[in-house]
Each structure stands twice: as structure tokens, then as C-alpha cells.
PDB file of C-alpha atoms in Angstrom:
ATOM      1  CA  MET N  69      -9.096  31.203-104.466  1.00 46.00           C
ATOM      2  CA  SER N  70     -10.276  33.303-101.366  1.00 45.00           C
ATOM      3  CA  ILE N  71      -7.915  36.189-100.210  1.00 44.00           C
ATOM      4  CA  LEU N  72      -9.414  35.817 -96.676  1.00 44.00           C
ATOM      5  CA  THR N  73      -8.514  32.175 -95.819  1.00 59.00           C
ATOM      6  CA  LEU N  74      -4.566  33.707 -96.624  1.00 62.00           C
ATOM      7  CA  LYS N  75      -2.344  34.975 -94.285  1.00 64.00           C
ATOM      8  CA  GLY N  76       1.537  36.619 -94.517  1.00 62.00           C
ATOM      9  CA  ALA N  77       3.520  36.528 -97.760  1.00 67.00           C
ATOM     10  CA  ARG N  78       0.739  34.251 -99.691  1.00 71.00           C
ATOM     11  CA  TRP N  79      -1.981  37.055 -98.935  1.00 70.00           C
ATOM     12  CA  VAL N  80       0.102  39.720-100.486  1.00 70.00           C
ATOM     13  CA  THR N  81       1.047  37.564-103.489  1.00 77.00           C
ATOM     14  CA  VAL N  82      -2.490  36.843-104.315  1.00 78.00           C
ATOM     15  CA  ARG N  83      -3.432  40.522-103.626  1.00 78.00           C
ATOM     16  CA  GLN N  84      -0.306  41.880-105.978  1.00 77.00           C
ATOM     17  CA  HIS N  85      -1.488  39.196-108.686  1.00 79.00           C
ATOM     18  CA  ARG N  86      -5.416  38.714-107.836  1.00 84.00           C
ATOM     19  CA  ARG N  87      -6.289  39.881-111.727  1.00 87.00           C
ATOM     20  CA  ALA N  88      -3.930  37.752-113.204  1.00 84.00           C
ATOM     21  CA  LEU N  89      -4.641  35.076-110.993  1.00 85.00           C
ATOM     22  CA  TRP N  90      -8.635  35.353-111.886  1.00 90.00           C
ATOM     23  CA  THR N  91      -8.071  35.158-115.520  1.00 91.00           C
ATOM     24  CA  LEU N  92      -7.203  31.290-115.744  1.00 91.00           C
ATOM     25  CA  PRO N  93     -10.726  29.997-114.028  1.00 92.00           C
ATOM     26  CA  ALA N  94     -12.739  32.561-116.067  1.00 94.00           C
ATOM     27  CA  ALA N  95     -11.285  31.244-119.223  1.00 93.00           C
ATOM     28  CA  VAL N  96     -11.760  27.589-117.871  1.00 94.00           C
ATOM     29  CA  ALA N  97     -15.809  28.835-117.021  1.00 95.00           C
ATOM     30  CA  VAL N  98     -15.980  30.686-120.903  1.00 95.00           C
ATOM     31  CA  SER N  99     -14.770  27.848-122.415  1.00 93.00           C
ATOM     32  CA  LEU N 100     -17.080  25.244-120.349  1.00 93.00           C
ATOM     33  CA  ALA N 101     -19.937  27.296-121.613  1.00 94.00           C
ATOM     34  CA  VAL N 102     -18.542  27.793-125.357  1.00 93.00           C
ATOM     35  CA  PHE N 103     -18.001  24.071-125.527  1.00 92.00           C
ATOM     36  CA  VAL N 104     -21.965  23.508-124.067  1.00 92.00           C
ATOM     37  CA  VAL N 105     -23.388  25.647-126.856  1.00 91.00           C
ATOM     38  CA  LEU N 106     -21.353  24.274-129.443  1.00 89.00           C
ATOM     39  CA  ARG N 107     -22.781  20.310-128.535  1.00 87.00           C
ATOM     40  CA  TRP N 108     -25.850  21.890-127.843  1.00 87.00           C
ATOM     41  CA  ARG N 109     -25.960  23.396-131.269  1.00 84.00           C
ATOM     42  CA  ALA N 110     -24.548  20.421-132.984  1.00 79.00           C
ATOM     43  CA  ALA N 111     -27.105  18.093-131.321  1.00 75.00           C
ATOM     44  CA  GLY N 112     -29.777  20.137-132.950  1.00 68.00           C
ATOM     45  CA  ALA N 113     -28.835  20.723-136.409  1.00 62.00           C
ATOM     46  CA  THR N 114     -30.941  19.533-138.841  1.00 60.00           C
ATOM     47  CA  PRO N 115     -28.943  16.616-140.756  1.00 61.00           C
ATOM     48  CA  ARG N 116     -27.800  17.771-144.485  1.00 62.00           C
ATOM     49  CA  THR N 117     -26.375  15.697-146.973  1.00 53.00           C
ATOM     50  CA  GLY N 118     -22.492  16.093-146.644  1.00 54.00           C
ATOM     51  CA  ALA N 119     -22.568  18.649-143.879  1.00 63.00           C
ATOM     52  CA  ASN N 120     -20.550  18.159-140.551  1.00 73.00           C
ATOM     53  CA  PRO N 121     -22.698  19.403-137.797  1.00 74.00           C
ATOM     54  CA  PHE N 122     -19.434  19.178-135.549  1.00 81.00           C
ATOM     55  CA  ARG N 123     -17.419  21.221-137.656  1.00 83.00           C
ATOM     56  CA  ASP N 124     -17.625  24.443-135.575  1.00 84.00           C
ATOM     57  CA  LEU N 125     -16.781  22.454-132.292  1.00 87.00           C
ATOM     58  CA  GLU N 126     -13.810  20.835-133.781  1.00 86.00           C
ATOM     59  CA  GLU N 127     -12.715  24.417-135.001  1.00 87.00           C
ATOM     60  CA  VAL N 128     -12.967  25.644-131.593  1.00 89.00           C
ATOM     61  CA  LEU N 129     -11.715  22.506-129.753  1.00 90.00           C
ATOM     62  CA  GLY N 130      -8.533  22.671-131.890  1.00 88.00           C
ATOM     63  CA  TYR N 131      -7.786  26.134-130.942  1.00 89.00           C
ATOM     64  CA  GLY N 132      -8.522  25.650-126.846  1.00 89.00           C
ATOM     65  CA  GLY N 133      -6.157  22.623-127.534  1.00 88.00           C
ATOM     66  CA  LEU N 134      -3.426  24.936-128.934  1.00 90.00           C
ATOM     67  CA  ALA N 135      -4.096  27.399-126.190  1.00 90.00           C
ATOM     68  CA  ALA N 136      -3.552  24.471-123.296  1.00 91.00           C
ATOM     69  CA  LEU N 137      -0.199  23.239-124.756  1.00 93.00           C
ATOM     70  CA  LEU N 138       0.880  27.157-124.507  1.00 95.00           C
ATOM     71  CA  LEU N 139      -0.353  27.547-121.148  1.00 95.00           C
ATOM     72  CA  PRO N 140       2.984  25.876-119.144  1.00 96.00           C
ATOM     73  CA  LEU N 141       4.817  28.609-121.273  1.00 96.00           C
ATOM     74  CA  LEU N 142       2.710  31.389-120.346  1.00 95.00           C
ATOM     75  CA  VAL N 143       2.349  30.579-116.753  1.00 95.00           C
ATOM     76  CA  GLY N 144       6.380  30.173-116.647  1.00 95.00           C
ATOM     77  CA  ALA N 145       6.928  33.696-118.163  1.00 96.00           C
ATOM     78  CA  PHE N 146       4.321  35.226-115.906  1.00 94.00           C
ATOM     79  CA  VAL N 147       6.215  33.893-112.786  1.00 94.00           C
ATOM     80  CA  ALA N 148       9.571  34.486-114.278  1.00 94.00           C
ATOM     81  CA  GLY N 149       8.436  38.312-114.664  1.00 92.00           C
ATOM     82  CA  PRO N 150       5.622  39.743-113.176  1.00 91.00           C
ATOM     83  CA  MET N 151       6.113  38.107-110.396  1.00 91.00           C
ATOM     84  CA  VAL N 152       9.899  37.635-109.619  1.00 92.00           C
ATOM     85  CA  ALA N 153      12.313  39.559-111.563  1.00 90.00           C
ATOM     86  CA  ARG N 154      10.222  42.547-111.766  1.00 89.00           C
ATOM     87  CA  GLU N 155      10.271  42.667-107.915  1.00 86.00           C
ATOM     88  CA  LEU N 156      13.910  42.147-107.938  1.00 85.00           C
ATOM     89  CA  GLU N 157      14.855  44.641-110.916  1.00 83.00           C
ATOM     90  CA  SER N 158      12.847  47.308-108.854  1.00 81.00           C
ATOM     91  CA  GLY N 159      13.936  46.474-105.377  1.00 76.00           C
ATOM     92  CA  THR N 160      10.317  46.136-104.386  1.00 75.00           C
ATOM     93  CA  TYR N 161      11.231  42.515-103.010  1.00 70.00           C
ATOM     94  CA  ARG N 162      13.014  44.572 -99.925  1.00 71.00           C
ATOM     95  CA  LEU N 163      10.074  45.729 -98.688  1.00 68.00           C
ATOM     96  CA  ALA N 164       8.403  42.416 -98.385  1.00 64.00           C
ATOM     97  CA  LEU N 165      12.067  41.448 -96.482  1.00 64.00           C
ATOM     98  CA  THR N 166      10.724  44.131 -94.126  1.00 63.00           C
ATOM     99  CA  GLN N 167       7.430  42.968 -92.722  1.00 64.00           C
ATOM    100  CA  SER N 168       8.551  39.904 -91.032  1.00 61.00           C
ATOM    101  CA  SER N 169       8.972  37.719 -94.181  1.00 71.00           C
ATOM    102  CA  THR N 170      12.080  36.034 -94.970  1.00 82.00           C
ATOM    103  CA  PRO N 171      13.318  35.272 -98.215  1.00 82.00           C
ATOM    104  CA  ARG N 172      12.786  31.933 -98.418  1.00 87.00           C
ATOM    105  CA  THR N 173       8.658  32.830 -97.583  1.00 86.00           C
ATOM    106  CA  TRP N 174       8.802  35.689 -99.935  1.00 83.00           C
ATOM    107  CA  LEU N 175       9.887  32.861-102.892  1.00 89.00           C
ATOM    108  CA  ALA N 176       7.837  30.060-101.615  1.00 90.00           C
ATOM    109  CA  SER N 177       4.726  31.741-101.464  1.00 88.00           C
ATOM    110  CA  LYS N 178       5.011  32.550-105.133  1.00 91.00           C
ATOM    111  CA  ILE N 179       5.851  29.285-106.244  1.00 93.00           C
ATOM    112  CA  VAL N 180       2.780  27.997-104.332  1.00 92.00           C
ATOM    113  CA  VAL N 181       0.010  30.300-105.209  1.00 92.00           C
ATOM    114  CA  ALA N 182       1.090  29.932-108.759  1.00 93.00           C
ATOM    115  CA  ALA N 183       1.256  26.668-108.832  1.00 94.00           C
ATOM    116  CA  VAL N 184      -2.007  25.405-107.089  1.00 93.00           C
ATOM    117  CA  THR N 185      -3.798  28.060-109.320  1.00 93.00           C
ATOM    118  CA  THR N 186      -2.371  27.172-112.773  1.00 95.00           C
ATOM    119  CA  VAL N 187      -2.611  23.082-111.880  1.00 95.00           C
ATOM    120  CA  ALA N 188      -6.194  23.402-110.764  1.00 95.00           C
ATOM    121  CA  CYS N 189      -7.099  25.255-113.735  1.00 94.00           C
ATOM    122  CA  ALA N 190      -5.607  22.708-116.307  1.00 95.00           C
ATOM    123  CA  ALA N 191      -6.658  20.337-114.139  1.00 95.00           C
ATOM    124  CA  ALA N 192     -10.468  21.701-114.907  1.00 95.00           C
ATOM    125  CA  PHE N 193      -9.822  22.386-118.502  1.00 95.00           C
ATOM    126  CA  GLY N 194      -8.888  18.635-119.076  1.00 94.00           C
ATOM    127  CA  LEU N 195     -12.268  17.626-117.987  1.00 95.00           C
ATOM    128  CA  VAL N 196     -13.678  20.597-119.811  1.00 95.00           C
ATOM    129  CA  TYR N 197     -11.592  19.295-122.845  1.00 93.00           C
ATOM    130  CA  ARG N 198     -12.754  15.683-122.403  1.00 92.00           C
ATOM    131  CA  PHE N 199     -16.519  16.807-122.357  1.00 92.00           C
ATOM    132  CA  ALA N 200     -15.836  18.633-125.550  1.00 91.00           C
ATOM    133  CA  ARG N 201     -14.099  16.044-127.051  1.00 90.00           C
ATOM    134  CA  LEU N 202     -16.543  13.155-126.617  1.00 88.00           C
ATOM    135  CA  PRO N 203     -18.240  13.438-129.988  1.00 86.00           C
ATOM    136  CA  LEU N 204     -15.050  13.503-131.971  1.00 86.00           C
ATOM    137  CA  THR N 205     -13.435  10.387-130.431  1.00 81.00           C
ATOM    138  CA  THR N 206     -13.244   8.657-133.794  1.00 79.00           C
ATOM    139  CA  VAL N 207     -11.868  11.666-135.754  1.00 82.00           C
ATOM    140  CA  TYR N 208      -8.080  11.275-136.474  1.00 79.00           C
ATOM    141  CA  GLU N 209      -7.346  14.830-135.682  1.00 81.00           C
ATOM    142  CA  TYR N 210      -8.518  14.141-131.538  1.00 87.00           C
ATOM    143  CA  SER N 211      -7.634  10.863-130.857  1.00 88.00           C
ATOM    144  CA  TRP N 212      -5.515   9.737-127.801  1.00 92.00           C
ATOM    145  CA  ALA N 213      -2.614   9.556-129.070  1.00 91.00           C
ATOM    146  CA  GLU N 214      -2.721  13.508-130.923  1.00 90.00           C
ATOM    147  CA  PRO N 215      -0.145  16.238-129.255  1.00 90.00           C
ATOM    148  CA  GLY N 216      -3.006  18.127-128.100  1.00 89.00           C
ATOM    149  CA  PRO N 217      -5.218  15.555-126.476  1.00 92.00           C
ATOM    150  CA  TYR N 218      -2.819  13.566-124.969  1.00 94.00           C
ATOM    151  CA  ALA N 219      -1.699  16.244-122.982  1.00 93.00           C
ATOM    152  CA  GLU N 220      -4.851  17.346-122.035  1.00 92.00           C
ATOM    153  CA  LEU N 221      -6.717  14.092-121.494  1.00 92.00           C
ATOM    154  CA  GLY N 222      -3.948  12.673-118.776  1.00 93.00           C
ATOM    155  CA  THR N 223      -1.790  14.357-116.261  1.00 95.00           C
ATOM    156  CA  VAL N 224       0.990  16.062-118.418  1.00 96.00           C
ATOM    157  CA  LEU N 225      -0.685  19.187-118.652  1.00 96.00           C
ATOM    158  CA  PRO N 226      -0.337  19.964-114.905  1.00 96.00           C
ATOM    159  CA  ALA N 227       3.133  18.460-114.336  1.00 97.00           C
ATOM    160  CA  TYR N 228       4.217  20.959-117.282  1.00 97.00           C
ATOM    161  CA  CYS N 229       2.208  23.489-115.610  1.00 96.00           C
ATOM    162  CA  LEU N 230       4.525  23.154-112.821  1.00 97.00           C
ATOM    163  CA  LEU N 231       7.546  22.835-114.622  1.00 97.00           C
ATOM    164  CA  GLY N 232       6.420  26.528-115.765  1.00 96.00           C
ATOM    165  CA  VAL N 233       5.884  27.780-111.988  1.00 96.00           C
ATOM    166  CA  ALA N 234       9.250  26.243-111.039  1.00 97.00           C
ATOM    167  CA  LEU N 235      11.641  27.106-113.938  1.00 97.00           C
ATOM    168  CA  GLY N 236      10.071  30.860-113.844  1.00 96.00           C
ATOM    169  CA  ALA N 237      11.445  30.811-109.903  1.00 95.00           C
ATOM    170  CA  LEU N 238      14.429  29.907-110.663  1.00 96.00           C
ATOM    171  CA  VAL N 239      15.116  32.167-114.550  1.00 96.00           C
ATOM    172  CA  GLY N 240      13.449  35.038-112.263  1.00 94.00           C
ATOM    173  CA  GLN N 241      15.820  35.325-109.905  1.00 93.00           C
ATOM    174  CA  LEU N 242      19.307  34.443-112.508  1.00 93.00           C
ATOM    175  CA  VAL N 243      18.222  36.862-114.743  1.00 92.00           C
ATOM    176  CA  ARG N 244      16.537  39.466-112.904  1.00 89.00           C
ATOM    177  CA  ARG N 245      15.062  41.554-116.052  1.00 92.00           C
ATOM    178  CA  THR N 246      11.434  41.338-116.587  1.00 92.00           C
ATOM    179  CA  ILE N 247      11.341  40.896-120.272  1.00 95.00           C
ATOM    180  CA  ALA N 248      14.428  38.653-120.708  1.00 95.00           C
ATOM    181  CA  ALA N 249      12.904  36.357-117.307  1.00 95.00           C
ATOM    182  CA  MET N 250       9.861  35.728-119.316  1.00 96.00           C
ATOM    183  CA  ALA N 251      11.745  35.211-122.860  1.00 96.00           C
ATOM    184  CA  VAL N 252      13.900  32.536-121.407  1.00 97.00           C
ATOM    185  CA  THR N 253      11.766  30.928-119.267  1.00 97.00           C
ATOM    186  CA  GLY N 254       9.256  30.713-121.921  1.00 96.00           C
ATOM    187  CA  LEU N 255      11.971  29.152-124.234  1.00 97.00           C
ATOM    188  CA  VAL N 256      13.240  26.983-121.870  1.00 97.00           C
ATOM    189  CA  THR N 257       9.906  25.247-121.201  1.00 97.00           C
ATOM    190  CA  GLY N 258       8.607  25.173-124.813  1.00 96.00           C
ATOM    191  CA  LEU N 259      12.423  23.332-125.519  1.00 97.00           C
ATOM    192  CA  VAL N 260      11.488  20.527-122.685  1.00 97.00           C
ATOM    193  CA  MET N 261       8.095  19.964-124.260  1.00 97.00           C
ATOM    194  CA  ALA N 262       9.162  19.609-127.637  1.00 96.00           C
ATOM    195  CA  VAL N 263      12.046  17.507-126.842  1.00 97.00           C
ATOM    196  CA  LEU N 264       9.650  15.077-124.408  1.00 96.00           C
ATOM    197  CA  SER N 265       6.853  15.228-127.293  1.00 95.00           C
ATOM    198  CA  ALA N 266       9.773  13.981-129.795  1.00 94.00           C
ATOM    199  CA  VAL N 267      10.615  10.838-127.217  1.00 95.00           C
ATOM    200  CA  ARG N 268       7.673  10.264-125.582  1.00 96.00           C
ATOM    201  CA  TRP N 269       6.575   7.309-128.132  1.00 95.00           C
ATOM    202  CA  SER N 270       9.832   5.721-127.245  1.00 94.00           C
ATOM    203  CA  PHE N 271       9.582   5.210-123.473  1.00 96.00           C
ATOM    204  CA  LEU N 272       7.703   2.042-124.004  1.00 95.00           C
ATOM    205  CA  PRO N 273       8.269  -0.646-127.055  1.00 95.00           C
ATOM    206  CA  ALA N 274       6.353  -0.575-130.176  1.00 94.00           C
ATOM    207  CA  ARG N 275       4.082  -3.865-131.265  1.00 94.00           C
ATOM    208  CA  THR N 276       4.967  -4.957-134.807  1.00 93.00           C
ATOM    209  CA  ILE N 277       2.665  -6.381-136.932  1.00 93.00           C
ATOM    210  CA  THR N 278       3.702  -8.187-140.270  1.00 90.00           C
ATOM    211  CA  SER N 279       2.393  -9.699-143.699  1.00 87.00           C
ATOM    212  CA  PRO N 280       3.967 -11.054-146.829  1.00 86.00           C
ATOM    213  CA  LEU N 281       4.572  -8.681-149.497  1.00 78.00           C
ATOM    214  CA  GLY N 282       1.857  -8.938-152.120  1.00 73.00           C
ATOM    215  CA  VAL N 283      -0.874  -9.437-149.892  1.00 77.00           C
ATOM    216  CA  GLN N 284      -2.902  -7.008-147.918  1.00 77.00           C
ATOM    217  CA  PHE N 285      -0.971  -4.477-145.774  1.00 78.00           C
ATOM    218  CA  PRO N 286      -1.031  -5.495-142.331  1.00 83.00           C
ATOM    219  CA  TYR N 287      -3.698  -2.974-140.173  1.00 86.00           C
ATOM    220  CA  PRO N 288      -2.823  -2.190-136.279  1.00 88.00           C
ATOM    221  CA  PRO N 289      -5.800  -2.516-133.921  1.00 87.00           C
ATOM    222  CA  ASP N 290      -8.901   0.192-133.899  1.00 85.00           C
ATOM    223  CA  ASN N 291      -7.753   3.155-132.115  1.00 88.00           C
ATOM    224  CA  ALA N 292      -4.176   2.387-132.304  1.00 92.00           C
ATOM    225  CA  PHE N 293      -1.558   4.806-132.907  1.00 93.00           C
ATOM    226  CA  THR N 294       0.863   4.259-136.055  1.00 92.00           C
ATOM    227  CA  THR N 295       4.298   5.100-135.234  1.00 92.00           C
ATOM    228  CA  ASP N 296       5.975   3.543-138.361  1.00 91.00           C
ATOM    229  CA  PHE N 297       5.509   1.312-141.609  1.00 90.00           C
ATOM    230  CA  GLY N 298       7.699   0.060-144.309  1.00 87.00           C
ATOM    231  CA  LEU N 299       9.599  -3.001-145.931  1.00 88.00           C
ATOM    232  CA  ILE N 300      11.158  -6.107-144.794  1.00 89.00           C
ATOM    233  CA  THR N 301      14.203  -7.851-146.462  1.00 88.00           C
ATOM    234  CA  SER N 302      15.285 -11.223-146.452  1.00 85.00           C
ATOM    235  CA  SER N 303      17.556 -10.811-143.670  1.00 85.00           C
ATOM    236  CA  GLY N 304      15.162  -8.603-141.582  1.00 84.00           C
ATOM    237  CA  GLY N 305      16.388  -5.060-142.096  1.00 88.00           C
ATOM    238  CA  ARG N 306      13.887  -2.327-142.877  1.00 89.00           C
ATOM    239  CA  LEU N 307      13.389  -0.102-145.904  1.00 86.00           C
ATOM    240  CA  PRO N 308      11.052   3.147-146.074  1.00 85.00           C
ATOM    241  CA  GLU N 309       7.206   2.115-147.754  1.00 79.00           C
ATOM    242  CA  TRP N 310       8.462   4.217-150.837  1.00 79.00           C
ATOM    243  CA  ALA N 311      11.443   1.648-151.568  1.00 78.00           C
ATOM    244  CA  CYS N 312       9.274  -0.306-154.269  1.00 77.00           C
ATOM    245  CA  ARG N 313       7.378   1.280-156.819  1.00 66.00           C
ATOM    246  CA  ARG N 314       3.865  -0.625-157.112  1.00 53.00           C
ATOM    247  CA  SER N 315       0.828  -0.669-159.159  1.00 43.00           C
ATOM    248  CA  SER N 316      -2.555  -1.480-158.481  1.00 41.00           C
ATOM    249  CA  SER N 317      -1.742  -5.398-158.880  1.00 39.00           C
ATOM    250  CA  LEU N 318       1.573  -5.765-158.426  1.00 43.00           C
ATOM    251  CA  ASP N 319       4.492  -4.978-156.489  1.00 54.00           C
ATOM    252  CA  HIS N 320       7.842  -3.983-158.553  1.00 66.00           C
ATOM    253  CA  CYS N 321      10.815  -4.242-156.230  1.00 76.00           C
ATOM    254  CA  PRO N 322      14.319  -4.397-157.353  1.00 77.00           C
ATOM    255  CA  ALA N 323      15.874  -7.848-156.664  1.00 77.00           C
ATOM    256  CA  GLU N 324      18.913  -6.606-155.370  1.00 78.00           C
ATOM    257  CA  LEU N 325      16.797  -5.213-151.995  1.00 82.00           C
ATOM    258  CA  ASN N 326      15.427  -8.326-151.299  1.00 84.00           C
ATOM    259  CA  VAL N 327      12.099  -7.273-149.950  1.00 85.00           C
ATOM    260  CA  THR N 328      10.112 -10.055-148.499  1.00 85.00           C
ATOM    261  CA  GLY N 329       7.363  -8.423-146.364  1.00 87.00           C
ATOM    262  CA  GLN N 330       5.716  -5.134-144.570  1.00 88.00           C
ATOM    263  CA  TYR N 331       5.842  -4.245-141.650  1.00 91.00           C
ATOM    264  CA  VAL N 332       3.664  -1.556-139.536  1.00 93.00           C
ATOM    265  CA  ASP N 333       4.566  -0.293-135.268  1.00 94.00           C
ATOM    266  CA  TYR N 334       2.211   0.631-133.256  1.00 95.00           C
ATOM    267  CA  HIS N 335       1.137   1.263-129.820  1.00 96.00           C
ATOM    268  CA  PRO N 336      -1.999   0.189-128.437  1.00 94.00           C
ATOM    269  CA  VAL N 337      -4.694   2.578-126.596  1.00 93.00           C
ATOM    270  CA  THR N 338      -3.595   0.942-123.141  1.00 94.00           C
ATOM    271  CA  ASP N 339      -0.119   2.171-123.616  1.00 95.00           C
ATOM    272  CA  TYR N 340      -1.463   5.758-122.806  1.00 95.00           C
ATOM    273  CA  TRP N 341      -1.237   5.697-118.944  1.00 96.00           C
ATOM    274  CA  PRO N 342       1.854   4.076-118.712  1.00 97.00           C
ATOM    275  CA  THR N 343       3.165   6.893-121.144  1.00 96.00           C
ATOM    276  CA  GLN N 344       1.396   9.468-119.553  1.00 96.00           C
ATOM    277  CA  SER N 345       2.921   8.242-115.894  1.00 96.00           C
ATOM    278  CA  ILE N 346       6.339   8.174-117.845  1.00 97.00           C
ATOM    279  CA  GLU N 347       6.603  11.912-119.044  1.00 97.00           C
ATOM    280  CA  THR N 348       4.845  13.070-115.608  1.00 97.00           C
ATOM    281  CA  GLY N 349       7.541  11.762-113.823  1.00 97.00           C
ATOM    282  CA  ILE N 350      10.039  12.975-115.826  1.00 97.00           C
ATOM    283  CA  VAL N 351       8.657  16.655-115.362  1.00 98.00           C
ATOM    284  CA  LEU N 352       8.041  16.522-112.045  1.00 97.00           C
ATOM    285  CA  VAL N 353      11.474  15.215-111.337  1.00 98.00           C
ATOM    286  CA  LEU N 354      12.891  18.359-113.310  1.00 97.00           C
ATOM    287  CA  ALA N 355      10.370  20.850-111.961  1.00 97.00           C
ATOM    288  CA  ALA N 356      11.792  19.309-108.318  1.00 97.00           C
ATOM    289  CA  LEU N 357      14.970  20.096-109.757  1.00 97.00           C
ATOM    290  CA  ALA N 358      14.289  23.688-110.715  1.00 97.00           C
ATOM    291  CA  VAL N 359      12.557  24.457-107.556  1.00 97.00           C
ATOM    292  CA  TRP N 360      15.600  23.288-105.605  1.00 97.00           C
ATOM    293  CA  GLY N 361      17.998  25.277-108.077  1.00 96.00           C
ATOM    294  CA  ALA N 362      15.637  28.356-107.072  1.00 95.00           C
ATOM    295  CA  PHE N 363      16.030  28.297-103.361  1.00 94.00           C
ATOM    296  CA  ALA N 364      19.486  27.742-103.728  1.00 95.00           C
ATOM    297  CA  VAL N 365      20.223  30.769-105.897  1.00 93.00           C
ATOM    298  CA  LEU N 366      18.046  32.817-103.132  1.00 90.00           C
ATOM    299  CA  ARG N 367      20.303  31.189-100.171  1.00 88.00           C
ATOM    300  CA  ARG N 368      23.280  31.928-102.113  1.00 89.00           C
ATOM    301  CA  ARG N 369      22.435  35.660-102.156  1.00 82.00           C
ATOM    302  CA  HIS N 370      20.187  36.313 -99.334  1.00 74.00           C
ATOM    303  CA  PRO N 371      22.122  33.894 -96.689  1.00 62.00           C
TER     304      PRO N 371
END
């Protein structure tokens, strides 16, 4: 983002927070360099019995995925604290309002600068993550349905970053204390992410495969995400898989359970983008409501 192409309140915002704003692009560039080196080392490693040439790549990719999931919380906390609440707490926002800037322009500049920077960097890191993950697509921890890959390979992560920015603008004005605003924004953003993560696989109905009790357990298609499995009774009810004791050759189920079969619920890989679209839409609606609330609070205090 070039300061020379910006004017007015946006120029001031970038100038004030230029070091923090350049931190994200720098982190993406460093992550790309690290992943390129790790993939190159893994490709050139001498094969050894029992050795995993991608061990270092897996470890670093795991930390990188965790850091990306924390990005919306960090961005929201930064917008709420240093960008909004600190100026309200210290009174320095009054200087901006004397420089031919309206309160609306003052707040909009902070939201736009933070949103553009974080969304662009989140999308760029998604491409870097996709590149680094290519040799690990068959590893369970990096399958498409795991929290890290799910968020970073699609549109959910940029959407959560927008939500963090919007909540930061709202909470920063309501709390007006730097540290407290950062804590509240991080907590609320994390809570929204946790709730939607818990319910995302109920957006679309899961598919089910069954088999009679005593034969091979039903397995979902390759690359599918298993959400539940267990036993089926004669009435169609479901029991947990451990309801019957099993030996290596015979199932021992109490007769009163009336167990007749076994089932597996799963989502095929084709459910990935529909689920992403639904969750992204929900997050964007929440972000829009938070932005509306932020400007509503601003109008009430600065009519």
C-alpha cells in the first residue's frame, strides 16, 4: 500500500500505523520463503527407512495454520485498541476532526485501511498455505475438513478478518479504553469463530452409509470427512459404537439393544465450497451489522 496514492484521513491512518500495516505483508513474504526452503529440502532429502522427509514442513505448517486462525482476533484487537479506542481515550481524535475531516470520514478511513490490508494478506497467505500443503494432502492433519486447512484454503479466513475489523471499530467506540477494547474484541471474535466452527458441518445434511452387524464396517469414500459413526437398532435408533463389546470375530450385543447394523455419517469433498459459502455469508452479514453499529454509535455521539 503506497502512502503516495492516499489522501486525507486514509493517508493519516496509514502514516500513523505504517509499521503495523507492513507487518502482515512481511509475515506473508517470510512464510513463503520458509515454505519454499522446506519443500526444496524435503524434495532433495536422501530417502531413509522410516524417515519422514516432510516432518519439518508439517511442523512449520501447523504453526503457520494456527497463527492464521489467530489473525482475525489480532486484527480486531488492533483496530479496537490502537486505531480507535486509544485516540478516543487520549482525545487525539479531535485533532483529526479539526482538519476538515468529519467523524464519519475519520472512522471510515480506519475501517477501509485495516480491511484492505488484512483481507489482501489473508488471501495471499491462503495461496502460500495451499502451495506448502501440496505434498501433505493425504496427511490426516491437513485434510480439507481440518480447522486450519478448511479456513485457509477458502474464503472463510478473509471473511473473519473483516469481522474482526468491524467488531474492533464497534467495540473500540463503546469501550473507549485501549486494553479493555482489545480484550473484548478478541474475546467476541474468537467466540464467533468457535461457535461457527462447532456448527459448520450441520449447514448441509450429512450422507450416511450402513452395513449389517457382523460384516465389514462401512467406510466412506476417499477424502471424505466422517462426522459420526455407531450402531443402528431395529427401530432405526442410533447407539454409540462402544454400546456393544466386540471380539476379533464376533459382536457381543445385549439382546435388549436390538442392534441390527452399523452406520457412518460423512461429508464428501464436494461439500467443501457450499459449506464455505454459507459460513462466509454468515460472517459477512455479522460484519455488516457490526459496521452499521459502529457508525450508529458514531452518529449518536457526534451528530
